[in-house]
Amino acid sequence: GALLDHEPDLVVSGINRGKNMGTDVVYSGTVSAAMEGNILGIPSIAVSLASFADEHYDTAAKFILKFIENFDKNSLPLKTLFNVNVPAVPYEELLGVKITRLGIHRYIDVIEKREDLRGKVYYWLGGEPSEKDDEEGTDSDAIKNKFISITPIHYDLTNYEFMAQLYNWDLNTSSKTEVKK
């Protein structure tokens, strides 16, 4: 390979500056890099520090080292990566770890028009996340309460539950075609 002469044992993407929670994982580069490792069959972790300030990266690093010690002792699920968000506090102030689900993570209507270095206009979704999305059991609720959030995620976004209903829709384009199961 271009970077290594052997396959890596583990992919750790991050430590990202700023949290990657809820629906943010859909367009996160940090999560995408871990997902690529997972697609290649390599155990993968996306880790983010829940702050844009340059402090307490040591808290996230210390926890990730502890977390990966478990990889040799436990079986890891196929097609699953770990999205880890760490509160930006000293390690001693952490209240623990919560296994979470993804929240919604909507932003209060702030879209900024920006210009890149080549003069091209782009739009940046910014602003503060909505407090309504801090439902108990979610990644954002854990972070808000000084807990590390671990969310097992996978890249198969198929809504299997709805597929059965979709087969009943009138989707044939002509009398010669049919929708295949």
XYZ file of C-alpha atoms in Angstrom:
181
model
C 0.000 0.000 0.000
C 0.884 3.651 -0.263
C 1.063 4.194 3.496
C 1.627 0.768 5.044
C 3.142 -2.480 3.849
C 0.510 -4.429 5.838
C -3.158 -4.074 6.753
C -3.683 -2.084 9.962
C -5.116 -3.804 13.034
C -7.264 -0.813 13.923
C -8.459 2.504 12.498
C -8.839 5.408 14.909
C -10.182 8.456 13.117
C -9.714 11.634 15.120
C -9.429 13.035 17.688
C -11.821 15.407 15.933
C -12.120 18.978 17.151
C -15.850 19.290 17.870
C -18.487 16.672 18.513
C -19.887 14.294 15.894
C -23.234 13.271 17.275
C -26.706 12.480 16.078
C -27.389 13.088 12.439
C -24.002 14.832 12.076
C -22.492 11.365 11.515
C -24.085 11.291 8.064
C -21.732 14.014 6.774
C -18.808 13.772 9.182
C -15.370 13.221 7.645
C -14.170 11.714 10.932
C -16.952 9.135 10.930
C -16.514 8.513 7.180
C -12.843 7.655 7.633
C -13.715 5.134 10.351
C -16.514 3.806 8.169
C -14.064 3.246 5.303
C -11.855 1.217 7.636
C -14.874 -0.770 8.734
C -15.922 -1.419 5.126
C -12.423 -2.883 4.608
C -13.006 -5.211 7.589
C -10.790 -3.323 10.042
C -12.109 -2.536 13.548
C -12.711 1.213 13.528
C -13.393 4.055 15.926
C -14.362 7.658 15.217
C -13.447 9.792 18.212
C -14.398 13.409 18.777
C -13.830 15.909 21.537
C -17.068 17.761 22.261
C -15.497 21.212 22.020
C -13.870 23.541 19.523
C -11.410 24.785 22.157
C -7.946 23.237 22.008
C -8.026 21.617 25.424
C -8.571 18.204 27.012
C -7.512 16.124 24.019
C -5.637 14.102 26.642
C -8.992 13.061 28.151
C -10.129 11.610 24.835
C -6.756 9.960 24.144
C -6.619 8.368 27.605
C -10.117 6.945 27.222
C -9.523 5.582 23.712
C -6.446 3.706 24.940
C -8.584 2.155 27.695
C -11.406 1.416 25.238
C -9.216 -0.460 22.735
C -7.848 -2.695 25.516
C -11.282 -4.347 25.348
C -10.932 -5.264 21.679
C -8.764 -8.333 22.360
C -11.103 -9.582 25.116
C -14.407 -9.170 23.277
C -15.727 -10.100 19.881
C -16.388 -7.145 17.628
C -19.471 -7.021 15.431
C -18.990 -7.063 11.678
C -20.133 -3.973 9.779
C -20.165 -1.890 12.974
C -17.903 0.945 14.020
C -17.797 2.923 17.220
C -18.628 6.615 17.297
C -17.104 7.989 20.498
C -17.685 11.519 21.778
C -15.802 12.746 24.819
C -16.733 15.750 26.970
C -14.074 18.467 27.012
C -13.256 18.151 30.717
C -10.289 16.824 32.694
C -10.317 13.010 32.867
C -11.046 13.097 36.605
C -14.261 15.070 35.994
C -15.813 12.470 33.693
C -18.898 10.898 35.260
C -18.569 7.674 33.317
C -19.477 6.111 29.999
C -22.894 5.683 28.409
C -23.759 3.392 25.532
C -26.016 5.602 23.445
C -28.115 5.889 20.333
C -27.790 8.693 17.835
C -29.880 11.737 18.598
C -31.375 14.023 15.978
C -28.929 16.922 16.453
C -30.686 19.715 14.618
C -29.245 23.185 14.503
C -31.059 26.394 15.203
C -31.466 28.088 11.806
C -27.994 29.426 11.130
C -26.642 28.996 7.623
C -23.625 31.092 6.726
C -22.630 32.012 3.194
C -18.830 31.684 2.918
C -16.152 31.866 0.264
C -13.326 29.355 -0.140
C -9.711 30.172 -1.013
C -10.500 29.969 -4.726
C -13.358 32.465 -4.448
C -16.097 29.831 -4.743
C -19.186 30.373 -2.599
C -20.327 27.629 -0.236
C -22.790 27.418 2.634
C -21.921 26.339 6.167
C -24.494 24.880 8.542
C -23.581 26.332 11.891
C -25.183 27.694 14.986
C -26.090 26.011 18.216
C -27.678 22.584 18.418
C -31.278 22.523 19.554
C -31.692 21.629 23.225
C -34.809 19.642 22.270
C -32.572 16.925 20.861
C -30.986 15.998 24.196
C -33.372 13.088 24.763
C -32.357 10.569 27.434
C -30.294 7.727 26.002
C -28.853 9.821 23.175
C -25.261 10.785 22.541
C -26.007 14.495 23.077
C -27.636 13.843 26.474
C -24.572 11.880 27.609
C -22.155 14.640 26.592
C -24.282 17.354 28.184
C -24.061 15.451 31.483
C -20.253 14.831 31.340
C -20.450 11.200 30.224
C -18.476 9.712 27.350
C -20.840 8.565 24.614
C -20.213 5.347 22.687
C -22.611 4.684 19.823
C -22.201 1.537 17.717
C -23.157 2.494 14.161
C -23.164 0.757 10.797
C -23.195 1.881 7.220
C -26.274 -0.006 6.036
C -28.853 2.784 6.028
C -31.525 0.601 4.436
C -34.948 0.923 6.056
C -35.754 -2.800 6.021
C -39.014 -2.297 7.903
C -40.401 -0.096 5.117
C -39.211 -2.304 2.243
C -42.208 -4.635 2.643
C -44.600 -1.706 2.209
C -42.695 -0.342 -0.771
C -43.250 -3.601 -2.691
C -46.977 -2.778 -2.642
C -46.567 0.579 -4.391
C -47.497 0.881 -8.059
C -43.970 1.293 -9.453
C -44.081 -0.648 -12.710
C -43.061 1.477 -15.700
C -44.804 -0.719 -18.263
C -46.756 -3.916 -18.464
C -43.502 -5.798 -19.218
C -41.657 -4.844 -16.019
C -42.172 -5.713 -12.400
C -40.642 -4.741 -9.093
C -38.266 -7.479 -7.924
C -37.829 -8.648 -4.363
